[in-house]
PDB file of C-alpha atoms and ligand atoms in Angstrom:
ATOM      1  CA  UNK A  24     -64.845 -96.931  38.452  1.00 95.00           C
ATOM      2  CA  UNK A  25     -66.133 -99.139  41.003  1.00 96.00           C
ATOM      3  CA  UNK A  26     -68.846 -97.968  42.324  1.00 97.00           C
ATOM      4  CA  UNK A  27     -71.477 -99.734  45.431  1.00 97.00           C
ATOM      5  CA  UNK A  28     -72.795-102.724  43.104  1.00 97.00           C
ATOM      6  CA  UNK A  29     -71.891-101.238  39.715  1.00 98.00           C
ATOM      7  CA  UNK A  30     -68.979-100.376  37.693  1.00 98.00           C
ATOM      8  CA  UNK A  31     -69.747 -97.083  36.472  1.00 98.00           C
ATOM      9  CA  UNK A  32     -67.960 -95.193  33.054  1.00 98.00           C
ATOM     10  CA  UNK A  33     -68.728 -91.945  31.017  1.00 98.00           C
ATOM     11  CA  UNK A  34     -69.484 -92.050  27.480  1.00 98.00           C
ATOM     12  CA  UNK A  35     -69.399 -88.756  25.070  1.00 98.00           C
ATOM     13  CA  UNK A  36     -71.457 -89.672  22.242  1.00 98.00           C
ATOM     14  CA  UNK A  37     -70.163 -86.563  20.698  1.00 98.00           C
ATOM     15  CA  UNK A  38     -69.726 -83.270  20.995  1.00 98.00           C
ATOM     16  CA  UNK A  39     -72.592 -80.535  19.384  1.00 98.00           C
ATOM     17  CA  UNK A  40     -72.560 -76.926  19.666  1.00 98.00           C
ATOM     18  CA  UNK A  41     -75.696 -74.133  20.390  1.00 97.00           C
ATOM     19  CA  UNK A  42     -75.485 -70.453  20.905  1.00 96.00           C
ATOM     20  CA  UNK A  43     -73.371 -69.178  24.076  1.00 96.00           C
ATOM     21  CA  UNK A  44     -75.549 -66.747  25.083  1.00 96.00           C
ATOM     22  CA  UNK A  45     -78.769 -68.981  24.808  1.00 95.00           C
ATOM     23  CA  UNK A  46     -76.328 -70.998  26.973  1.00 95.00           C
ATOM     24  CA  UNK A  47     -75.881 -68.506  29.606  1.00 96.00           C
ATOM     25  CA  UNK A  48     -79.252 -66.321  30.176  1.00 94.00           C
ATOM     26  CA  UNK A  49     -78.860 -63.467  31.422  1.00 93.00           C
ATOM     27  CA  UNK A  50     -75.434 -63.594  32.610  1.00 95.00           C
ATOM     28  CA  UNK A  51     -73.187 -61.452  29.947  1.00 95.00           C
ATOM     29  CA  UNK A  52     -70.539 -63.045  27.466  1.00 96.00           C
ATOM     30  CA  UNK A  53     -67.845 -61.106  28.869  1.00 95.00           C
ATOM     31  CA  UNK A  54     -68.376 -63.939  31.917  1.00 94.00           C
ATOM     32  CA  UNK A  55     -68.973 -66.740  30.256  1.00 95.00           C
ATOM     33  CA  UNK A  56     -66.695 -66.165  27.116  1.00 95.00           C
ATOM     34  CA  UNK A  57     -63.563 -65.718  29.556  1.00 92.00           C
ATOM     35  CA  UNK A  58     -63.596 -69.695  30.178  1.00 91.00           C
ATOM     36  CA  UNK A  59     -65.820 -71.203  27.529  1.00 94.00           C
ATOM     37  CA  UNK A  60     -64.583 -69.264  24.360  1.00 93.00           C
ATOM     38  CA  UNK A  61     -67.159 -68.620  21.623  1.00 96.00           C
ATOM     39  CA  UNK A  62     -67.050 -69.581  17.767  1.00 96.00           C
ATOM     40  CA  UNK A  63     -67.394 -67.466  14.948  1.00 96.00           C
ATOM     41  CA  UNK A  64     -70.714 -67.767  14.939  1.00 96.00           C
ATOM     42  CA  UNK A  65     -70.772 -66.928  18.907  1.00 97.00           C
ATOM     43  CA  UNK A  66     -71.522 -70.668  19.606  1.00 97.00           C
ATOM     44  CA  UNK A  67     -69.566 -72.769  22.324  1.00 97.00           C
ATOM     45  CA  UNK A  68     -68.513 -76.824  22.088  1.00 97.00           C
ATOM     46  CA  UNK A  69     -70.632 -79.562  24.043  1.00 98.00           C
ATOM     47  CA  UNK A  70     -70.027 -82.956  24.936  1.00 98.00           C
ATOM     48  CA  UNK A  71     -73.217 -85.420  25.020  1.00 98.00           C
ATOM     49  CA  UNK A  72     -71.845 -87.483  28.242  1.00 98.00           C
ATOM     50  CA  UNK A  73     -73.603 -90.719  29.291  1.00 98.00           C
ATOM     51  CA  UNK A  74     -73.458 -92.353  32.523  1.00 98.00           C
ATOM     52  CA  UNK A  75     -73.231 -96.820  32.115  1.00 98.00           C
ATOM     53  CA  UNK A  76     -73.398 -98.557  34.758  1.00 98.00           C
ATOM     54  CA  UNK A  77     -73.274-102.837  34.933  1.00 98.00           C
ATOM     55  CA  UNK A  78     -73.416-104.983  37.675  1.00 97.00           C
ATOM     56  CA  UNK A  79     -72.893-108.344  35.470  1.00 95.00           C
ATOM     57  CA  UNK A  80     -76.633-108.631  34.955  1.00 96.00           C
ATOM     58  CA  UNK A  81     -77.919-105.188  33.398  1.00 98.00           C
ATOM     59  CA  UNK A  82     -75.813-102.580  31.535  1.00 98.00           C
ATOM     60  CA  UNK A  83     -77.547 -99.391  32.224  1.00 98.00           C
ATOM     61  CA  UNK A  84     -77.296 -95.917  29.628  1.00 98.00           C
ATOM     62  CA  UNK A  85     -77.958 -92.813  31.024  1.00 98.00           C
ATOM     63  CA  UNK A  86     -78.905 -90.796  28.085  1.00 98.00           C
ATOM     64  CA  UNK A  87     -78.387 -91.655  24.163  1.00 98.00           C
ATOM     65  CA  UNK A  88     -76.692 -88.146  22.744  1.00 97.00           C
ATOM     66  CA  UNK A  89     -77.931 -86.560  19.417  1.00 97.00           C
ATOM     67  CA  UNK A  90     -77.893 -89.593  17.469  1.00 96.00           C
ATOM     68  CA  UNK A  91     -77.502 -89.644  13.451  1.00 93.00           C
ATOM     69  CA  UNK A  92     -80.776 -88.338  11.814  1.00 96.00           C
ATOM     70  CA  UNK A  93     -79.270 -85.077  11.238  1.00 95.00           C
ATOM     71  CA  UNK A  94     -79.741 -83.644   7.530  1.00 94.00           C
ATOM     72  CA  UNK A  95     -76.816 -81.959   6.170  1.00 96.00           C
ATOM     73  CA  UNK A  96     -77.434 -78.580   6.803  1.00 96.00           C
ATOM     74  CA  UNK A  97     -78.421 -79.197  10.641  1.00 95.00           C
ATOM     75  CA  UNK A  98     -75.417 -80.988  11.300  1.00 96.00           C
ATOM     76  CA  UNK A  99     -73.570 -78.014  10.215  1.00 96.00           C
ATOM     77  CA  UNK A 100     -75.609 -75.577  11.890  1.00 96.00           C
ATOM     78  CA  UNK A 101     -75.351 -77.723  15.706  1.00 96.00           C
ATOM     79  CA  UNK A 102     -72.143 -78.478  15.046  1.00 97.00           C
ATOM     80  CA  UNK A 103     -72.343 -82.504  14.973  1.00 97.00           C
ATOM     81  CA  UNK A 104     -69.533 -84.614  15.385  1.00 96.00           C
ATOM     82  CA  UNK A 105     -70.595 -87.993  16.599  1.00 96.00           C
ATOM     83  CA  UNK A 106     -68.463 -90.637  18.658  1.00 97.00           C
ATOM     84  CA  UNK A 107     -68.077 -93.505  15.397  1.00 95.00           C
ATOM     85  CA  UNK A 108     -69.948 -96.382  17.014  1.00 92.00           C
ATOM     86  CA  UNK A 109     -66.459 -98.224  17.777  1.00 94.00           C
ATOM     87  CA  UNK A 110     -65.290 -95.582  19.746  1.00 96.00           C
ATOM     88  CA  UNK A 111     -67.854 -95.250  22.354  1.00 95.00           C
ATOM     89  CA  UNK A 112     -67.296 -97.892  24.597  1.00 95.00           C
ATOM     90  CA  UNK A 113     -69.894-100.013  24.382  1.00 96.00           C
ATOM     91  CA  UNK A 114     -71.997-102.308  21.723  1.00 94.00           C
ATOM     92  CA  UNK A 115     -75.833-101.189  21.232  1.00 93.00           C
ATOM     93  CA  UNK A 116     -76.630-105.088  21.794  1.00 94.00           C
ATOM     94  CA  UNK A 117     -75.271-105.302  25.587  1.00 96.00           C
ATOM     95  CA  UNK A 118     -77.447-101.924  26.843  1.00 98.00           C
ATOM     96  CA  UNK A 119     -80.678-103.455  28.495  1.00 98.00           C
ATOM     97  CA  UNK A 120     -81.810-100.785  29.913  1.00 98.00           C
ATOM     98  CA  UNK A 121     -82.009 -96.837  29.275  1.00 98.00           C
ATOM     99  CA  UNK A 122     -82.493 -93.702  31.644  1.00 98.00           C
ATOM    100  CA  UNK A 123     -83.892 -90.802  29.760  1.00 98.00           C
ATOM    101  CA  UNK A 124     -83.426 -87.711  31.537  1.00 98.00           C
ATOM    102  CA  UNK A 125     -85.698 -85.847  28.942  1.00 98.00           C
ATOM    103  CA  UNK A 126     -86.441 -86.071  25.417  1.00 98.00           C
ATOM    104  CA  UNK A 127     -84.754 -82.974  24.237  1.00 97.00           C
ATOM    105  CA  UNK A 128     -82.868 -84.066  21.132  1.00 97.00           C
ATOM    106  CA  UNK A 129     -79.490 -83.487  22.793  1.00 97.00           C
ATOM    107  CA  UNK A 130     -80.533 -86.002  25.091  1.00 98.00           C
ATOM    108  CA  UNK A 131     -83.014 -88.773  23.544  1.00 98.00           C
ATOM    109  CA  UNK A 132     -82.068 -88.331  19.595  1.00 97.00           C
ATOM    110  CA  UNK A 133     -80.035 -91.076  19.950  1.00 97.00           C
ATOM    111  CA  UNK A 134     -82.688 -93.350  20.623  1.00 98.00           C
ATOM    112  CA  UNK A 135     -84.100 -93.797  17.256  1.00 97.00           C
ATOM    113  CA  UNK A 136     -81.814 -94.121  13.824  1.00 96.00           C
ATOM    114  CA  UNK A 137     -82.719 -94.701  10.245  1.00 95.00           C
ATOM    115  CA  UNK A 138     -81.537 -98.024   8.794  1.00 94.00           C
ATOM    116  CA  UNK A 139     -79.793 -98.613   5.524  1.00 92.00           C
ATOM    117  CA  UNK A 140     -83.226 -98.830   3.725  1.00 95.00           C
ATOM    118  CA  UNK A 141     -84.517 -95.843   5.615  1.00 93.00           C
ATOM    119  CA  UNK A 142     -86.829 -96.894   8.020  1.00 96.00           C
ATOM    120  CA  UNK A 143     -86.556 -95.739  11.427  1.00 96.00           C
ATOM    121  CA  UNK A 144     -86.471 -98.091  13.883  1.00 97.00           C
ATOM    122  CA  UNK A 145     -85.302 -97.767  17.951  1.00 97.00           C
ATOM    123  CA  UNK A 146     -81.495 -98.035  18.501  1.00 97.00           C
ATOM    124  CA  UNK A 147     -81.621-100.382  20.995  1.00 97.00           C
ATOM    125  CA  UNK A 148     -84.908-102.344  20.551  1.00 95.00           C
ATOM    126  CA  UNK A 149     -84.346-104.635  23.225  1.00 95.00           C
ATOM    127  CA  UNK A 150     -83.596-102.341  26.100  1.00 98.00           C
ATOM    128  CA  UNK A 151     -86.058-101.334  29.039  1.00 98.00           C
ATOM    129  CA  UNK A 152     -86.465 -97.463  28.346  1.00 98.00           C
ATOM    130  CA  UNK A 153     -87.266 -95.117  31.441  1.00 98.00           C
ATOM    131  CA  UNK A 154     -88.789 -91.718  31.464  1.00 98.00           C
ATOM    132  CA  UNK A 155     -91.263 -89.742  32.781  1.00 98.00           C
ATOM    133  CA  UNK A 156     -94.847 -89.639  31.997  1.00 98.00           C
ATOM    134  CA  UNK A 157     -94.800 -85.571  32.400  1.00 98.00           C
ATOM    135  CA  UNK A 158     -91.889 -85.806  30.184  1.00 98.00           C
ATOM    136  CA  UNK A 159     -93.207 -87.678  27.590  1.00 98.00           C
ATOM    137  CA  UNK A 160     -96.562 -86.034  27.435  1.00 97.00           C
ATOM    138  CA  UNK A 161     -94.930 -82.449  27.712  1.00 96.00           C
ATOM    139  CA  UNK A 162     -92.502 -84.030  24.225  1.00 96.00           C
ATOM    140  CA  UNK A 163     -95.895 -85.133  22.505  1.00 96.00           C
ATOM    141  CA  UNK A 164     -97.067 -81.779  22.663  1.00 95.00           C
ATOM    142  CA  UNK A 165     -94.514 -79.345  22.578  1.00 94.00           C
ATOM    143  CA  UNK A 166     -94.840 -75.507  22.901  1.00 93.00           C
ATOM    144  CA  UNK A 167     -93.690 -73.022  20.503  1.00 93.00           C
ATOM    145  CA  UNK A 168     -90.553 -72.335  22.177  1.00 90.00           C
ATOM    146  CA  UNK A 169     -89.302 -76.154  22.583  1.00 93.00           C
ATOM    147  CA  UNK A 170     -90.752 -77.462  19.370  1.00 92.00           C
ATOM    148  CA  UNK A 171     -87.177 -77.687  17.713  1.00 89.00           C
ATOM    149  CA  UNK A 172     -86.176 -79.311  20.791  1.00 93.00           C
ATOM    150  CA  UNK A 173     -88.861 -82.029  20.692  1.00 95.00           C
ATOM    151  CA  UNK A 174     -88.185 -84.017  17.416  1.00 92.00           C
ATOM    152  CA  UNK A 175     -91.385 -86.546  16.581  1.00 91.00           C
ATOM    153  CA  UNK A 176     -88.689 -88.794  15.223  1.00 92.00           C
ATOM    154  CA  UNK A 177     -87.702 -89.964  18.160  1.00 94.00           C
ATOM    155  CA  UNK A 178     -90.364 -89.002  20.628  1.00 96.00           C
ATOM    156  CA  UNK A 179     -93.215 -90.847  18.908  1.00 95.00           C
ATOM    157  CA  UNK A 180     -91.244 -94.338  18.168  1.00 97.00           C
ATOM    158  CA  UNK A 181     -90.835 -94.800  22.010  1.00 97.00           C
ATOM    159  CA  UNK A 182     -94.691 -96.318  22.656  1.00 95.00           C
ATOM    160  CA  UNK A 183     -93.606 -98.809  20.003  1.00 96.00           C
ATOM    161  CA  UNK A 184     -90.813-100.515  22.653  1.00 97.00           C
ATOM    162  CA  UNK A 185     -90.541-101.326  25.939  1.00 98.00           C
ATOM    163  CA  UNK A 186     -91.256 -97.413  27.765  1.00 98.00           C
ATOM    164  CA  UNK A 187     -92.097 -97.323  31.201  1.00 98.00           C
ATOM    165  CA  UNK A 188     -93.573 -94.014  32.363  1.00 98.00           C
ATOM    166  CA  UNK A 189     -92.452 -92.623  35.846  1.00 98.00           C
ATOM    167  CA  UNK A 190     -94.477 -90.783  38.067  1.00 98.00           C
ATOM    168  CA  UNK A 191     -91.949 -88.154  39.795  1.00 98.00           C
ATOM    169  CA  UNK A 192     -89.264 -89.608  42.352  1.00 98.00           C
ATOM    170  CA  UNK A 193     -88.563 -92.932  42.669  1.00 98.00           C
ATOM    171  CA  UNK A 194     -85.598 -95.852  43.070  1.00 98.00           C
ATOM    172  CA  UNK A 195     -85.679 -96.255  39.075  1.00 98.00           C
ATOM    173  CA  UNK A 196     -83.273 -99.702  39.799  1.00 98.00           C
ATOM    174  CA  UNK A 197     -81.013-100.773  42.600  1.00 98.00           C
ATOM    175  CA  UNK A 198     -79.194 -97.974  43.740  1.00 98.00           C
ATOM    176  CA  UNK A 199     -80.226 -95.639  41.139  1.00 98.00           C
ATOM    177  CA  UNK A 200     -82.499 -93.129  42.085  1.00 98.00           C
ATOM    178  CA  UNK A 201     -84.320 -90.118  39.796  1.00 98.00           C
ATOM    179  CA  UNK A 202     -85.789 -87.002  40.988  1.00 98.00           C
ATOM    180  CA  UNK A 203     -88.522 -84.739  38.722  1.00 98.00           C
ATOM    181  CA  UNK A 204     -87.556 -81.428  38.294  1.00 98.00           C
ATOM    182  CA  UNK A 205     -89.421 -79.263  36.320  1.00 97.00           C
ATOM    183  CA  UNK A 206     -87.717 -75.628  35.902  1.00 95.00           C
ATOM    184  CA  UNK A 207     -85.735 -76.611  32.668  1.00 96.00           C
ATOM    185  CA  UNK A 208     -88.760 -78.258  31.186  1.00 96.00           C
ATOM    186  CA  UNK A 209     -91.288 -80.489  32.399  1.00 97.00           C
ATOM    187  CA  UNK A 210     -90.806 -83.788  33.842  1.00 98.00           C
ATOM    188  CA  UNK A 211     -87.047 -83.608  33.717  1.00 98.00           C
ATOM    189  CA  UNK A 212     -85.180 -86.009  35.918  1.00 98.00           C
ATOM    190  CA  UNK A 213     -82.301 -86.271  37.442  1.00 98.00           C
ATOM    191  CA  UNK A 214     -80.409 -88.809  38.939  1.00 98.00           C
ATOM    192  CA  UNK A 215     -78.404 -89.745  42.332  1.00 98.00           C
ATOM    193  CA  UNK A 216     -76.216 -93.131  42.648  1.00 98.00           C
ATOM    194  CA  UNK A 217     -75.724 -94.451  46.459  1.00 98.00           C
ATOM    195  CA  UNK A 218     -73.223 -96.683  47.385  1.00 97.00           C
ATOM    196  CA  UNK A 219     -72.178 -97.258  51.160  1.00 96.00           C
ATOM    197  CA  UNK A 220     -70.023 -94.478  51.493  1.00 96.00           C
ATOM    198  CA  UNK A 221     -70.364 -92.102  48.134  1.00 98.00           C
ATOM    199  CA  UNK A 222     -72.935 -90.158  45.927  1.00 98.00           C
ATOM    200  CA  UNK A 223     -73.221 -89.312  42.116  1.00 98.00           C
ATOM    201  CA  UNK A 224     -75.280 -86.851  41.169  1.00 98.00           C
ATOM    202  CA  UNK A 225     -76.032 -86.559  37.232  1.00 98.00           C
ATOM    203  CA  UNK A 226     -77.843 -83.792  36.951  1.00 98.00           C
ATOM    204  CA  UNK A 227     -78.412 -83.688  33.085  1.00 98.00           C
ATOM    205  CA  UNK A 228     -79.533 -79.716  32.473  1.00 97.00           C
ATOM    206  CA  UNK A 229     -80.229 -78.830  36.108  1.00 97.00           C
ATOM    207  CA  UNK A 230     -76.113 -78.122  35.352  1.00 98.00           C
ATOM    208  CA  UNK A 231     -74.941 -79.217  32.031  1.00 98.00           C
ATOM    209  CA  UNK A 232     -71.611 -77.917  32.947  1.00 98.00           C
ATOM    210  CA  UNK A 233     -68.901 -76.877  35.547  1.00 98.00           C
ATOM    211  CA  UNK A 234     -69.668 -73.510  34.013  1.00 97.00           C
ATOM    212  CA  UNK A 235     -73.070 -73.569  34.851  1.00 97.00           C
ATOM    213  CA  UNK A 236     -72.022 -73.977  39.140  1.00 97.00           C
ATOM    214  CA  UNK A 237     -72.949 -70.485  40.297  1.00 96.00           C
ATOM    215  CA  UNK A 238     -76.876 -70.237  41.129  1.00 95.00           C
ATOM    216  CA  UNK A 239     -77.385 -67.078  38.332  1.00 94.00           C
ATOM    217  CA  UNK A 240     -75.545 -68.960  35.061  1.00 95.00           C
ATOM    218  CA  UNK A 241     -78.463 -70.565  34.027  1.00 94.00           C
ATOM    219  CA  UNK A 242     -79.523 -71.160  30.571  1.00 94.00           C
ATOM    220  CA  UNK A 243     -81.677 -68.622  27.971  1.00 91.00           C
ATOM    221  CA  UNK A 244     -83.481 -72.499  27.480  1.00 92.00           C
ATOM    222  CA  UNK A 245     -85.237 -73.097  30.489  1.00 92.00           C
ATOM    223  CA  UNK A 246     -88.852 -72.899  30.358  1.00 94.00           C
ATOM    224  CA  UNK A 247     -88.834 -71.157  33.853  1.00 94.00           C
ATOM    225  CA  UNK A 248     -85.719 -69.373  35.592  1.00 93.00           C
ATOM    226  CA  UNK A 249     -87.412 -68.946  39.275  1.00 95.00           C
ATOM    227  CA  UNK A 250     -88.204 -72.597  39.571  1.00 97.00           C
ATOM    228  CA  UNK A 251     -84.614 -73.558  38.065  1.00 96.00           C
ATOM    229  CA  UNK A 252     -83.387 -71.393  40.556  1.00 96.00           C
ATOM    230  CA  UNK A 253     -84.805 -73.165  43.320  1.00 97.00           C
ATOM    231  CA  UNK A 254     -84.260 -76.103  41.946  1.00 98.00           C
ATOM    232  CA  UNK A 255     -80.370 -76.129  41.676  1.00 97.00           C
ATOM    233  CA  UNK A 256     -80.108 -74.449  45.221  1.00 97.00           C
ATOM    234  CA  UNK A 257     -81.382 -77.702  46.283  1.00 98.00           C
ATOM    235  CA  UNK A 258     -79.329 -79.479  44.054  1.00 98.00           C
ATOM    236  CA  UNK A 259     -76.419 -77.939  44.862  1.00 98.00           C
ATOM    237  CA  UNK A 260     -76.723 -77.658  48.558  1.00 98.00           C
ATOM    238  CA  UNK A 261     -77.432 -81.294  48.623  1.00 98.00           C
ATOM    239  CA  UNK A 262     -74.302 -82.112  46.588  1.00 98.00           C
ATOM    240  CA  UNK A 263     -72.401 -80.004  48.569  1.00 98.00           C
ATOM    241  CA  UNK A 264     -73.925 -81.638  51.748  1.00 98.00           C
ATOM    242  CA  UNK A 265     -73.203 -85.304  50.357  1.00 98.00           C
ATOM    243  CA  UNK A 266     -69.628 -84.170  49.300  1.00 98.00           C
ATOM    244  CA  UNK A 267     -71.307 -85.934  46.041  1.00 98.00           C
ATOM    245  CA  UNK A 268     -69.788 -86.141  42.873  1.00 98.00           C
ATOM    246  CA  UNK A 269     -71.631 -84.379  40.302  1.00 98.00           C
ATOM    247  CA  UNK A 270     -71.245 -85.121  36.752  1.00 98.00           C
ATOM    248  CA  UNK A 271     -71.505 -82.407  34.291  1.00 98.00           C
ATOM    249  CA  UNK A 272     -73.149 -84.142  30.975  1.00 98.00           C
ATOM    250  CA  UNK A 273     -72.666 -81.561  28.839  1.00 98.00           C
ATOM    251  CA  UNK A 274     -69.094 -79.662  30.211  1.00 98.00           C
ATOM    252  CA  UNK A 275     -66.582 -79.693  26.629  1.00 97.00           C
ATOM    253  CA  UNK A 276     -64.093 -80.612  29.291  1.00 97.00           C
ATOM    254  CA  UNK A 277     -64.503 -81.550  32.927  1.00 98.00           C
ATOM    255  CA  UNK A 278     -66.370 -84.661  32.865  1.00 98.00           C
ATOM    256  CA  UNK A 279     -67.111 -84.751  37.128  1.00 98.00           C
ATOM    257  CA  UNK A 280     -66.114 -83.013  39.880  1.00 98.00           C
ATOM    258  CA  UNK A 281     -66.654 -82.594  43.911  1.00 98.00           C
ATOM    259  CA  UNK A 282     -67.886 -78.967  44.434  1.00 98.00           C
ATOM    260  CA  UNK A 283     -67.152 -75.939  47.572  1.00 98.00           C
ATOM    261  CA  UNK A 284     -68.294 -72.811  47.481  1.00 98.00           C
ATOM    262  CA  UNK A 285     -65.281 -70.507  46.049  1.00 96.00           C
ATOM    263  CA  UNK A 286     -63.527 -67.515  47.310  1.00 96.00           C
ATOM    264  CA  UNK A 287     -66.549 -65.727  45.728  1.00 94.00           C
ATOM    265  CA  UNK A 288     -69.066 -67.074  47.091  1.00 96.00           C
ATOM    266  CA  UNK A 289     -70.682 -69.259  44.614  1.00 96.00           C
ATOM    267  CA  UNK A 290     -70.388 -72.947  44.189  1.00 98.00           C
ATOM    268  CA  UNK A 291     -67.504 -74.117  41.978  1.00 98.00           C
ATOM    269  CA  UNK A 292     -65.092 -77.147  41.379  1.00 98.00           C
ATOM    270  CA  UNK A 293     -63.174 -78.080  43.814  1.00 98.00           C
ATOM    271  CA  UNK A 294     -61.673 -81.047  42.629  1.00 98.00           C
ATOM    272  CA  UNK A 295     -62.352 -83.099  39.287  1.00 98.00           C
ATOM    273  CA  UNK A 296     -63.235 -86.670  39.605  1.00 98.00           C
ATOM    274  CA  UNK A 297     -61.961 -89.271  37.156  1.00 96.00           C
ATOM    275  CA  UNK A 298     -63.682 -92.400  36.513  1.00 94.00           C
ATOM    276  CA  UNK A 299     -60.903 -94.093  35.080  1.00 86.00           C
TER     277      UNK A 299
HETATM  278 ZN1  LIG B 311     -79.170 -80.593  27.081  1.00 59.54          ZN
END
């Protein structure tokens, strides 16, 4: 899609899977189960969507996916099913520069990968890697409830390319602008995309999926529900505001979509977006 200066595509790295009511919170699986069925195992299907963006000198990722240094067993137990390489879209040689919205692994794992020998090395050692600082501190030194989130194998390799630590809101690159929020963990950002006329909003976890539209579905995984309460409000209000479309990195299905508020009150899709 063209898009103010950039063409702009979505990229599913591949899908993954984690508990649905971890998903959910406190909202009960008689809800959530009606329209994102469970597995055996009570776990529901996620895509790992990137945003790329090129406007004939950079080629932008937003977001790497889980990557491939997944043992055996864990790749049964989250459910991984990586995009092969020649599927995705794009080479690892044209990205030159990368957007990390956090460095949980569903998000930044893709960054590193072990080579044939088995060293591990960056994916994409030329590209210009953005994140911030809060972020990157807060992944150093994880607490006990988003240590198996925050993976040393690809949070420590970072200082050994070309990271540049942001320091809350900001115009990351033309166009492109990130916001710090904070209620899913620390030093989370999201991003908005202004052309002339139009808005995208990617709002990586603030929403990870059409599902997660109505202010009280939020997820059993944020660090603090009152200030990802607020948070979203904003965020939604603002994308409703904008008539922005918002897209939903981590929906199985709907990739983007322009929102309302529904028949019941809480903000929903009201149309899907293609980027085709
Ligand atoms: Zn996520």
């Amino acid at each position: 899609m063209k898009f103010g200066r950039y063409d702009i595509s979505l990229h599913n790295h591949g899908f993954f899977r984690l508990d649905g009511g971890a998903m959910f919170g406190a909202v009960p699986k008689n809800l959530w189960a009606r329209s994102l069925p469970a597995d055996a195992e009570n776990c529901i299907r996620l895509a790992t969507r990137s945003l790329l963006l090129q406007d004939g000198e950079k080629t932008i990722l937003v977001d790497v996916g889980n990557g491939n240094k997944w043992s055996e067993k864990l790749k049964k137990i989250f459910g991984i099913e990586n995009t092969p390489e020649t599927e995705l879209g794009f080479s690892r040689d044209e990205i030159t520069d990368i957007i990390l919205t956090h460095l949980h692994f569903d998000h930044a794992g893709g960054i590193s990968r072990y080579t044939d020998s088995g060293d591990l090395v960056l994916t994409y050692p030329d590209a210009r890697m953005y994140l911030q600082r809060a972020n990157f501190e807060n992944g150093k030194n994880p607490n006990q409830r988003e240590k198996a989130s925050y993976l040393a194998n690809h949070i420590d390799i970072l200082e050994t390319g070309n990271l540049e630590l942001l320091d809350g809101d900001c115009e990351v690159l033309p166009d492109i602008f990130v916001k710090r929020v904070d209620g899913h963990t620390v030093g989370q950002q999201y991003l908005e995309i202004r052309s002339d006329d139009d808005t995208i909003l990617y709002p990586t976890d603030l929403c990870p999926t059409s599902h997660h539209l109505p202010l009280p579905y939020n997820m059993g995984y944020d660090m603090c529900t009152k200030t990802i309460l607020e948070e979203k409000e904003a965020f939604l209000s603002y994308a409703l505001e904008k008539d922005a479309i918002v897209v939903f990195e981590h929906d199985p299905e709907l990739a983007a979509a322009r929102i309302h508020i529904n028949d019941r009150g809480h903000y929903g899709v009201r149309e899907a977006v293609s980027f085709e």
